[in-house]
Every structure is written in structure tokens, then in C-alpha cells.
């Protein structure tokens, strides 16, 4: 079985190559903005019409002809795909204008637009860029995306089809409840993901750099000083380091979960509302969304049974007898006590067990939690499926 993955490497472009990449990005950004303008004026062109307009524009303008037709065509394909997703994917907006100061460069090339020779990436226009080969690249990548991050570093992301490594056969099941004090609480305490606080450890250094930026900030419209730009770059490095540490920890934890469990029940928690609460900073440091995406992606690639369970009533339901509490538990109440059977447990641990029990059924309603928990306690199991089923919401939490 084959799978499509990305291999990302650091690039070391010289001054000439960097200028060529930025010039190419300027052409592709202009095409994207022109496509947005075509849609806003009511013409709503298809990909075929946009390709025809590109051919006519390249015939008229030498500025466009100096660039790569492959990168420009891929920009239009990306726009058409983004426009299509805005109609089909919930929450996706229409493609917007890419402004020079608010958008980082990103270029895409298909197989006929790049090559790898002498361990260097060769792009159209005679652009040759050294690559930091941190690991071996499987042969014949189908495409590459060359992009720049917020620190000014350039990367090449190759799309490769490779033979999938079969996951080990296991029979365990685990339920996962998200939180802030503990990022992920599971039914088995040995697999918990604690709050590591990488951004919290960098807070003092980041605050010092931000104060330095504030002292050296100039009026709007005035060219910023070198000291301000230096402090801004150092602050970005600190924030990027903390984000990478969170990503690394999430990947290690997700691999451990996937390698040892065949059924993974995940709380379908959306942490957007936490950004408006007093826990916003700590919630952002916990990186719940990143850990959830990594776990779902690894579970799908390994062929595990991954079920996204709505969080409704999971905290209020007893994992021992299935009885739901009559009142919501405040965040200050960290211990769950069942008035019916007297069961006592950590509220997050109880919620994780309830999530796992609810995932035992393909269809779950507000009154099905007790039956799901009973079937779980009797040893019921679910079949393995490659897709991720989403159970219907049972109401407010």
C-alpha cells in the first residue's frame, strides 16, 4: 500500500537565488490577486478561463514571461482549489487578496518545473539552491513547494509516494479528554500528555525582547531602525522555538498512542473559544489543536479506528454506571462524584472513560451513553475502519 507524504528540508539560497525567488513570488502573487479580482467583479472564471487569461497575459507582458509558467499555473490551480473548498468545506471563506506585507512567499512546482542535480535544487530560470539533506529523500518526488517562514528561512517540501510501513497489530483501546492543566488525559494514566509549558519558560525572555521593540518603535510610515528589526527577529525566534517544541512533543506522544492502541476515541474539542477567555495564553501554550491534528493524522495513516466524540455531557456522565449528573460541573470542581453509585474519580479521567465508552457505538444520542458504557464494561469492541466517524452532538456540555 502506497502513501503520500512530505519531506521538508532547509534551503540555503544565495543573494541571487533569493532575489529570483522573491521576484517569482511577486508574479505569482499578482496572478492570485487578479483571480480574486475576477471573482469579485462577478465574472467567476473557471480554471480553464484563468489558464487562458494567463496565456494572453504572458503574450502581452515580458515581466510575466520572465517567470516560470509552471509556478504561475500552479498558483491558479491553488486558487481554484481554495475557491472550491470555500463552497464545500464548512468554515472556509473565499480566497482573499495576498498583500505584500502580510503574506509569506510560497511557490509550487510540478515535476517538469524542477530537478535535483548534484544534491542541489534546480528551478526554472537557472536558479540553483543548496539543500540541507537532513535525511535521505526517496526517489522521484512528484512536486515541491518552496516557501519562506516568519524568520526568513527558506524550505523545500517535496511530495513523495512511498510504500506505507504496516502498523503493528494491537488490540488496545484508549479514550482521550483534552484540558489545560493536563493537555491530554487518557483512560490509562501512563499515556497522559502533561502541560509542558514551553512558551511559559520563554515568557521572560520574550517579554524582554518585546519591551526592547516598544522602546525602539518609530512612528507609522517611518523606516524602522536596525535595533527594532533585530529585536523583532529575536522575539520571533523565541516564539518559533517554543512552537517547534510543542510540535515535537505532540508527534512523540501521538506515535506512542497509535503504536499501542487499535481503537482511539478522541474528544472532538474545538479550542477556539478559549482564545477569548482568561485561559487563552495557557491554552495556546498547551497546543491542543496541534496535538489533536497530529493524533488524528497518524491514526488514519496507521489504519487505526479513530472516533471523534462530541464533548456533550462527557464530564457530567458517570463512567461506572452511566448516570448523568443533574447540574454542570464548574471548572473549579476537579473531582467527579456520582450520586447514584458513589463512584469518585478525577473529572478528566472520568470524561476520558466516558468518551471511550461512547465510541463503542456507531450512533450515539443523548440517552445512549448509559448503554454504551454498559456494552464497554461487558467487553464490547468496535471494528477497524480507515475513515474517521463523527458521532452526532448530544447537546451542550
CSV table of C-alpha atoms in Angstrom, one decimal:
chain,number,residue,atom,x,y,z
A,1,UNK,CA,0.0,0.0,0.0
A,2,UNK,CA,1.4,3.4,-1.0
A,3,UNK,CA,1.0,6.6,0.9
A,4,UNK,CA,1.7,10.3,0.0
A,5,UNK,CA,3.9,12.2,2.4
A,6,UNK,CA,6.0,15.3,2.5
A,7,UNK,CA,9.8,15.5,3.1
A,8,UNK,CA,10.9,19.0,4.2
A,9,UNK,CA,14.4,20.3,4.0
A,10,UNK,CA,16.1,23.6,4.8
A,11,UNK,CA,17.4,25.6,1.8
A,12,UNK,CA,20.5,27.9,1.7
A,13,UNK,CA,19.8,30.3,-1.2
A,14,UNK,CA,22.4,32.9,-2.1
A,15,UNK,CA,21.6,36.6,-2.8
A,16,UNK,CA,20.9,35.9,-6.5
A,17,UNK,CA,18.7,32.9,-5.8
A,18,UNK,CA,16.8,34.8,-3.1
A,19,UNK,CA,16.2,37.7,-5.3
A,20,UNK,CA,14.9,35.3,-8.1
A,21,UNK,CA,12.6,33.6,-5.7
A,22,UNK,CA,11.1,36.9,-4.4
A,23,UNK,CA,10.6,38.1,-8.0
A,24,UNK,CA,8.8,34.9,-8.9
A,25,UNK,CA,6.7,35.2,-5.8
A,26,UNK,CA,5.8,38.8,-6.9
A,27,UNK,CA,4.4,37.4,-10.2
A,28,UNK,CA,2.5,34.6,-8.6
A,29,UNK,CA,1.0,37.0,-6.0
A,30,UNK,CA,-0.1,39.3,-8.8
A,31,UNK,CA,-1.9,36.4,-10.5
A,32,UNK,CA,-3.6,35.3,-7.3
A,33,UNK,CA,-4.9,38.9,-6.7
A,34,UNK,CA,-6.0,39.1,-10.3
A,35,UNK,CA,-8.0,35.9,-9.9
A,36,UNK,CA,-9.6,37.3,-6.7
A,37,UNK,CA,-10.5,40.5,-8.7
A,38,UNK,CA,-12.1,38.4,-11.5
A,39,UNK,CA,-14.3,36.7,-8.9
A,40,UNK,CA,-15.3,39.8,-7.1
A,41,UNK,CA,-16.3,41.6,-10.3
A,42,UNK,CA,-18.8,38.8,-11.0
A,43,UNK,CA,-17.0,37.0,-13.8
A,44,UNK,CA,-16.3,33.9,-11.7
A,45,UNK,CA,-13.8,32.4,-14.1
A,46,UNK,CA,-13.0,28.6,-14.1
A,47,UNK,CA,-9.6,27.2,-14.0
A,48,UNK,CA,-9.7,26.8,-17.8
A,49,UNK,CA,-10.6,30.5,-18.3
A,50,UNK,CA,-7.9,31.6,-15.8
A,51,UNK,CA,-5.3,29.5,-17.7
A,52,UNK,CA,-6.4,31.2,-21.0
A,53,UNK,CA,-6.1,34.6,-19.4
A,54,UNK,CA,-2.6,33.6,-18.2
A,55,UNK,CA,-1.6,32.7,-21.7
A,56,UNK,CA,-2.8,36.0,-23.1
A,57,UNK,CA,-1.1,38.0,-20.3
A,58,UNK,CA,2.2,36.2,-20.8
A,59,UNK,CA,2.0,37.1,-24.5
A,60,UNK,CA,1.5,40.8,-23.7
A,61,UNK,CA,3.8,41.2,-20.7
A,62,UNK,CA,7.5,40.4,-20.8
A,63,UNK,CA,7.5,40.7,-17.0
A,64,UNK,CA,5.3,37.6,-16.7
A,65,UNK,CA,7.3,35.8,-19.5
A,66,UNK,CA,10.5,36.1,-17.5
A,67,UNK,CA,8.9,33.9,-14.8
A,68,UNK,CA,8.2,30.2,-14.7
A,69,UNK,CA,4.9,29.2,-16.3
A,70,UNK,CA,4.8,26.1,-14.1
A,71,UNK,CA,4.8,28.1,-10.9
A,72,UNK,CA,2.2,30.6,-12.3
A,73,UNK,CA,-0.1,27.8,-13.4
A,74,UNK,CA,0.2,26.1,-10.0
A,75,UNK,CA,-0.8,29.4,-8.4
A,76,UNK,CA,-4.0,29.4,-10.4
A,77,UNK,CA,-4.7,25.8,-9.6
A,78,UNK,CA,-4.2,26.5,-5.9
A,79,UNK,CA,-6.6,29.4,-6.2
A,80,UNK,CA,-9.2,27.3,-7.9
A,81,UNK,CA,-8.9,24.6,-5.2
A,82,UNK,CA,-9.3,27.2,-2.5
A,83,UNK,CA,-12.4,28.6,-4.1
A,84,UNK,CA,-13.9,25.2,-4.4
A,85,UNK,CA,-13.2,24.4,-0.8
A,86,UNK,CA,-14.9,27.7,0.3
A,87,UNK,CA,-18.2,26.3,-1.0
A,88,UNK,CA,-17.8,22.7,0.2
A,89,UNK,CA,-15.8,22.9,3.5
A,90,UNK,CA,-17.6,24.5,6.4
A,91,UNK,CA,-15.8,27.5,7.9
A,92,UNK,CA,-13.7,28.2,4.8
A,93,UNK,CA,-14.0,31.7,3.4
A,94,UNK,CA,-13.5,33.0,-0.1
A,95,UNK,CA,-9.9,33.5,-1.3
A,96,UNK,CA,-8.7,36.9,-0.3
A,97,UNK,CA,-6.1,39.3,-1.7
A,98,UNK,CA,-2.5,38.5,-0.7
A,99,UNK,CA,-0.8,41.7,0.5
A,100,UNK,CA,2.9,42.1,0.3
A,101,UNK,CA,3.5,42.8,4.0
A,102,UNK,CA,1.0,40.2,5.3
A,103,UNK,CA,1.8,37.1,3.2
A,104,UNK,CA,4.9,34.9,3.2
A,105,UNK,CA,6.4,33.7,-0.2
A,106,UNK,CA,5.3,30.3,-1.3
A,107,UNK,CA,5.9,28.7,-4.8
A,108,UNK,CA,4.9,25.4,-6.1
A,109,UNK,CA,6.5,23.4,-8.9
A,110,UNK,CA,5.4,20.1,-10.6
A,111,UNK,CA,7.9,17.5,-11.8
A,112,UNK,CA,8.5,19.3,-15.1
A,113,UNK,CA,9.4,22.5,-13.2
A,114,UNK,CA,12.3,21.4,-11.0
A,115,UNK,CA,15.1,18.9,-10.8
A,116,UNK,CA,17.7,17.7,-8.3
A,117,UNK,CA,21.3,17.6,-9.6
A,118,UNK,CA,24.5,17.4,-7.6
A,119,UNK,CA,22.5,17.5,-4.4
A,120,UNK,CA,21.1,20.9,-5.4
A,121,UNK,CA,17.5,22.0,-6.2
A,122,UNK,CA,17.3,23.5,-9.7
A,123,UNK,CA,14.4,25.7,-10.6
A,124,UNK,CA,13.4,27.4,-13.8
A,125,UNK,CA,15.5,30.5,-14.8
A,126,UNK,CA,18.8,28.9,-13.9
A,127,UNK,CA,18.1,29.2,-10.1
A,128,UNK,CA,20.3,26.7,-8.2
A,129,UNK,CA,19.8,26.3,-4.4
A,130,UNK,CA,21.9,24.2,-2.0
A,131,UNK,CA,19.7,21.8,0.1
A,132,UNK,CA,20.5,20.7,3.7
A,133,UNK,CA,19.8,17.0,3.3
A,134,UNK,CA,19.0,16.1,6.9
A,135,UNK,CA,17.7,12.7,5.7
A,136,UNK,CA,17.6,10.6,2.6
A,137,UNK,CA,15.0,11.6,0.1
A,138,UNK,CA,13.1,8.7,-1.6
A,139,UNK,CA,13.4,8.8,-5.4
A,140,UNK,CA,11.1,10.7,-7.8
A,141,UNK,CA,9.3,13.4,-5.9
A,142,UNK,CA,6.1,14.4,-7.7
A,143,UNK,CA,6.2,18.1,-6.7
A,144,UNK,CA,7.9,20.6,-4.5
A,145,UNK,CA,6.8,23.7,-2.5
A,146,UNK,CA,9.4,26.3,-1.9
A,147,UNK,CA,8.4,28.7,0.9
A,148,UNK,CA,9.8,31.1,3.5
A,149,UNK,CA,8.9,31.2,7.2
A,150,UNK,CA,8.4,34.1,9.5
A,151,UNK,CA,12.2,34.1,10.4
A,152,UNK,CA,13.2,34.5,6.7
A,153,UNK,CA,14.4,30.9,6.4
A,154,UNK,CA,13.7,29.1,3.1
A,155,UNK,CA,12.4,25.5,2.9
A,156,UNK,CA,11.6,22.9,0.2
A,157,UNK,CA,8.8,20.5,0.9
A,158,UNK,CA,8.8,17.5,-1.5
A,159,UNK,CA,5.7,15.4,-2.1
A,160,UNK,CA,6.7,11.7,-2.3
A,161,UNK,CA,4.8,8.5,-2.8
A,162,UNK,CA,6.3,5.7,-0.8
A,163,UNK,CA,5.5,2.3,0.5
A,164,UNK,CA,3.5,2.5,3.7
A,165,UNK,CA,5.0,0.8,6.7
A,166,UNK,CA,2.5,-1.6,8.2
A,167,UNK,CA,1.5,-0.7,11.8
A,168,UNK,CA,1.9,-3.4,14.4
A,169,UNK,CA,-1.2,-5.5,15.3
A,170,UNK,CA,-2.5,-4.4,18.7
A,171,UNK,CA,-5.9,-4.8,20.5
A,172,UNK,CA,-5.9,-2.0,23.0
A,173,UNK,CA,-8.4,0.9,23.2
A,174,UNK,CA,-8.0,4.4,24.7
A,175,UNK,CA,-10.1,7.4,25.3
A,176,UNK,CA,-8.7,11.0,25.4
A,177,UNK,CA,-10.1,14.1,27.0
A,178,UNK,CA,-8.5,17.5,26.4
A,179,UNK,CA,-7.7,20.0,29.1
A,180,UNK,CA,-5.4,22.9,30.0
A,181,UNK,CA,-3.8,21.8,33.3
A,182,UNK,CA,-3.1,18.4,31.7
A,183,UNK,CA,-3.1,18.7,27.9
A,184,UNK,CA,-4.5,15.2,27.3
A,185,UNK,CA,-6.0,12.9,30.0
A,186,UNK,CA,-6.4,9.3,28.9
A,187,UNK,CA,-8.0,6.2,30.3
A,188,UNK,CA,-4.6,4.9,31.0
A,189,UNK,CA,-2.5,7.4,33.2
A,190,UNK,CA,0.7,6.2,31.6
A,191,UNK,CA,-0.3,7.8,28.3
A,192,UNK,CA,-1.2,11.2,29.6
A,193,UNK,CA,0.2,14.3,27.8
A,194,UNK,CA,1.1,16.8,30.6
A,195,UNK,CA,1.2,20.5,30.2
A,196,UNK,CA,4.8,21.2,29.4
A,197,UNK,CA,4.7,25.0,29.3
A,198,UNK,CA,7.4,25.7,26.6
A,199,UNK,CA,6.1,29.2,26.0
A,200,UNK,CA,5.8,29.8,29.7
A,201,UNK,CA,9.5,29.1,30.2
A,202,UNK,CA,10.3,31.6,27.3
A,203,UNK,CA,7.9,34.2,28.6
A,204,UNK,CA,10.5,36.3,30.5
A,205,UNK,CA,12.9,36.4,27.5
A,206,UNK,CA,10.1,37.1,25.1
A,207,UNK,CA,8.8,40.0,27.3
A,208,UNK,CA,12.3,41.5,27.5
A,209,UNK,CA,12.6,41.5,23.7
A,210,UNK,CA,9.1,42.9,23.3
A,211,UNK,CA,9.9,45.8,25.7
A,212,UNK,CA,13.0,46.5,23.6
A,213,UNK,CA,10.9,46.6,20.5
A,214,UNK,CA,8.5,49.0,22.2
A,215,UNK,CA,11.3,51.4,23.1
A,216,UNK,CA,12.7,51.4,19.6
A,217,UNK,CA,9.4,51.6,17.7
A,218,UNK,CA,9.1,54.6,15.4
A,219,UNK,CA,6.1,56.4,14.1
A,220,UNK,CA,4.0,54.9,11.3
A,221,UNK,CA,5.4,55.5,7.9
A,222,UNK,CA,9.0,55.9,9.2
A,223,UNK,CA,11.6,53.2,8.3
A,224,UNK,CA,12.2,51.0,11.4
A,225,UNK,CA,15.6,51.1,12.9
A,226,UNK,CA,18.0,48.2,12.7
A,227,UNK,CA,17.8,47.7,16.5
A,228,UNK,CA,14.0,47.3,16.2
A,229,UNK,CA,14.3,44.8,13.4
A,230,UNK,CA,16.9,42.9,15.3
A,231,UNK,CA,14.7,42.7,18.5
A,232,UNK,CA,11.7,41.7,16.4
A,233,UNK,CA,13.7,38.8,14.8
A,234,UNK,CA,15.0,37.6,18.1
A,235,UNK,CA,11.4,37.6,19.6
A,236,UNK,CA,10.2,35.6,16.6
A,237,UNK,CA,13.0,33.1,17.1
A,238,UNK,CA,11.9,32.6,20.7
A,239,UNK,CA,8.3,32.1,19.8
A,240,UNK,CA,9.2,29.7,16.9
A,241,UNK,CA,11.4,27.6,19.2
A,242,UNK,CA,8.5,27.1,21.7
A,243,UNK,CA,6.1,26.2,18.9
A,244,UNK,CA,8.5,23.6,17.5
A,245,UNK,CA,9.0,22.1,20.9
A,246,UNK,CA,5.2,21.7,21.2
A,247,UNK,CA,5.0,20.1,17.8
A,248,UNK,CA,7.8,17.7,18.6
A,249,UNK,CA,6.2,16.6,21.9
A,250,UNK,CA,2.8,16.1,20.1
A,251,UNK,CA,4.4,13.9,17.5
A,252,UNK,CA,6.2,11.7,20.0
A,253,UNK,CA,3.0,11.4,22.1
A,254,UNK,CA,0.8,10.6,19.1
A,255,UNK,CA,3.2,7.9,17.9
A,256,UNK,CA,3.2,6.3,21.3
A,257,UNK,CA,-0.7,6.3,21.3
A,258,UNK,CA,-1.0,4.9,17.8
A,259,UNK,CA,1.6,2.2,18.2
A,260,UNK,CA,-0.1,0.7,21.2
A,261,UNK,CA,-3.9,1.0,20.6
A,262,UNK,CA,-6.2,-0.2,17.9
A,263,UNK,CA,-9.2,2.0,18.9
A,264,UNK,CA,-8.6,5.7,19.7
A,265,UNK,CA,-11.6,7.7,21.0
A,266,UNK,CA,-10.9,11.4,20.9
A,267,UNK,CA,-12.9,14.3,22.3
A,268,UNK,CA,-13.9,16.4,19.3
A,269,UNK,CA,-12.9,19.6,21.2
A,270,UNK,CA,-12.6,22.9,19.3
A,271,UNK,CA,-10.4,25.2,21.4
A,272,UNK,CA,-11.3,28.4,19.6
A,273,UNK,CA,-13.5,29.8,22.4
A,274,UNK,CA,-10.5,29.6,24.8
A,275,UNK,CA,-8.9,32.4,22.9
A,276,UNK,CA,-11.4,34.8,24.4
A,277,UNK,CA,-11.1,33.5,28.0
A,278,UNK,CA,-8.7,34.2,30.8
A,279,UNK,CA,-7.0,30.9,30.0
A,280,UNK,CA,-6.1,32.0,26.5
A,281,UNK,CA,-2.4,32.2,27.0
A,282,UNK,CA,-2.1,28.8,28.8
A,283,UNK,CA,-4.5,27.2,26.3
A,284,UNK,CA,-2.3,28.4,23.4
A,285,UNK,CA,0.8,27.1,25.1
A,286,UNK,CA,-0.9,23.7,25.5
A,287,UNK,CA,-1.4,23.5,21.7
A,288,UNK,CA,-4.5,21.2,22.0
A,289,UNK,CA,-5.3,21.7,18.3
A,290,UNK,CA,-1.9,20.7,17.1
A,291,UNK,CA,-1.8,17.6,19.3
A,292,UNK,CA,-5.3,16.6,18.1
A,293,UNK,CA,-4.4,17.0,14.4
A,294,UNK,CA,-1.2,15.0,14.8
A,295,UNK,CA,-3.0,12.2,16.6
A,296,UNK,CA,-5.8,12.0,14.0
A,297,UNK,CA,-3.4,12.1,11.1
A,298,UNK,CA,-1.2,9.4,12.5
A,299,UNK,CA,-4.2,7.2,13.4
A,300,UNK,CA,-5.6,7.4,9.9
A,301,UNK,CA,-2.2,6.6,8.3
A,302,UNK,CA,-1.8,3.6,10.6
A,303,UNK,CA,-5.3,2.3,9.8
A,304,UNK,CA,-6.5,2.6,13.4
A,305,UNK,CA,-10.1,3.0,14.5
A,306,UNK,CA,-10.3,6.7,15.3
A,307,UNK,CA,-13.6,8.1,16.5
A,308,UNK,CA,-14.3,11.8,17.2
A,309,UNK,CA,-16.8,12.0,20.1
A,310,UNK,CA,-18.7,15.3,20.7
A,311,UNK,CA,-17.9,16.6,24.2
A,312,UNK,CA,-21.5,17.0,25.2
A,313,UNK,CA,-22.2,15.6,28.7
A,314,UNK,CA,-19.0,13.6,28.9
A,315,UNK,CA,-17.9,15.5,32.0
A,316,UNK,CA,-21.4,15.1,33.6
A,317,UNK,CA,-21.8,11.3,32.9
A,318,UNK,CA,-20.5,8.7,35.3
A,319,UNK,CA,-18.2,6.2,33.6
A,320,UNK,CA,-19.1,3.5,36.1
A,321,UNK,CA,-22.9,3.3,35.9
A,322,UNK,CA,-23.7,5.7,33.1
A,323,UNK,CA,-25.8,8.1,35.2
A,324,UNK,CA,-25.7,11.8,34.2
A,325,UNK,CA,-25.4,14.5,36.8
A,326,UNK,CA,-28.3,17.0,37.0
A,327,UNK,CA,-26.0,20.0,37.2
A,328,UNK,CA,-22.9,21.0,35.2
A,329,UNK,CA,-19.6,20.8,37.0
A,330,UNK,CA,-17.7,24.1,37.4
A,331,UNK,CA,-14.1,24.3,36.3
A,332,UNK,CA,-13.1,24.6,40.0
A,333,UNK,CA,-14.5,21.1,40.7
A,334,UNK,CA,-11.7,18.7,39.8
A,335,UNK,CA,-13.2,15.5,41.3
A,336,UNK,CA,-16.3,13.8,39.9
A,337,UNK,CA,-18.7,12.1,42.4
A,338,UNK,CA,-21.7,10.1,41.3
A,339,UNK,CA,-24.7,10.5,43.5
A,340,UNK,CA,-26.1,7.2,42.2
A,341,UNK,CA,-23.3,4.6,42.7
A,342,UNK,CA,-20.9,6.7,44.7
A,343,UNK,CA,-18.1,6.4,42.1
A,344,UNK,CA,-15.3,9.0,42.6
A,345,UNK,CA,-12.6,9.9,40.1
A,346,UNK,CA,-10.7,12.7,38.5
A,347,UNK,CA,-13.2,14.6,36.3
A,348,UNK,CA,-10.9,14.4,33.3
A,349,UNK,CA,-10.2,10.7,33.8
A,350,UNK,CA,-13.9,10.0,34.1
A,351,UNK,CA,-14.6,12.0,30.9
A,352,UNK,CA,-12.0,10.0,29.0
A,353,UNK,CA,-13.6,6.8,30.1
A,354,UNK,CA,-17.0,8.1,29.1
A,355,UNK,CA,-15.6,9.1,25.7
A,356,UNK,CA,-14.2,5.7,25.1
A,357,UNK,CA,-17.5,4.0,26.1
A,358,UNK,CA,-19.5,6.3,23.8
A,359,UNK,CA,-17.2,5.5,20.9
A,360,UNK,CA,-18.3,1.8,21.2
A,361,UNK,CA,-21.4,2.7,19.2
A,362,UNK,CA,-21.5,4.0,15.7
A,363,UNK,CA,-24.6,6.1,16.6
A,364,UNK,CA,-24.9,7.8,19.9
A,365,UNK,CA,-27.6,10.0,21.2
A,366,UNK,CA,-28.3,11.8,24.5
A,367,UNK,CA,-29.8,8.7,26.1
A,368,UNK,CA,-27.3,6.2,24.6
A,369,UNK,CA,-24.4,6.9,26.9
A,370,UNK,CA,-25.5,4.5,29.6
A,371,UNK,CA,-26.0,1.7,27.1
A,372,UNK,CA,-22.6,2.5,25.5
A,373,UNK,CA,-20.9,2.3,28.9
A,374,UNK,CA,-22.6,-0.9,29.8
A,375,UNK,CA,-21.5,-2.5,26.5
A,376,UNK,CA,-18.0,-1.3,27.1
A,377,UNK,CA,-17.9,-2.9,30.5
A,378,UNK,CA,-19.2,-6.1,29.1
A,379,UNK,CA,-16.1,-6.3,26.8
A,380,UNK,CA,-17.6,-4.9,23.5
A,381,UNK,CA,-15.3,-3.8,20.8
A,382,UNK,CA,-15.6,-1.9,17.5
A,383,UNK,CA,-14.4,-2.9,14.1
A,384,UNK,CA,-11.5,-1.2,12.4
A,385,UNK,CA,-12.3,1.4,9.8
A,386,UNK,CA,-9.9,3.7,7.7
A,387,UNK,CA,-12.2,6.7,7.9
A,388,UNK,CA,-12.9,8.8,11.0
A,389,UNK,CA,-16.6,8.7,12.0
A,390,UNK,CA,-18.0,11.7,13.8
A,391,UNK,CA,-20.7,10.9,16.3
A,392,UNK,CA,-23.7,13.4,16.3
A,393,UNK,CA,-23.6,16.0,19.1
A,394,UNK,CA,-25.7,15.2,22.1
A,395,UNK,CA,-26.2,18.8,23.4
A,396,UNK,CA,-24.2,21.3,25.4
A,397,UNK,CA,-21.5,20.1,27.7
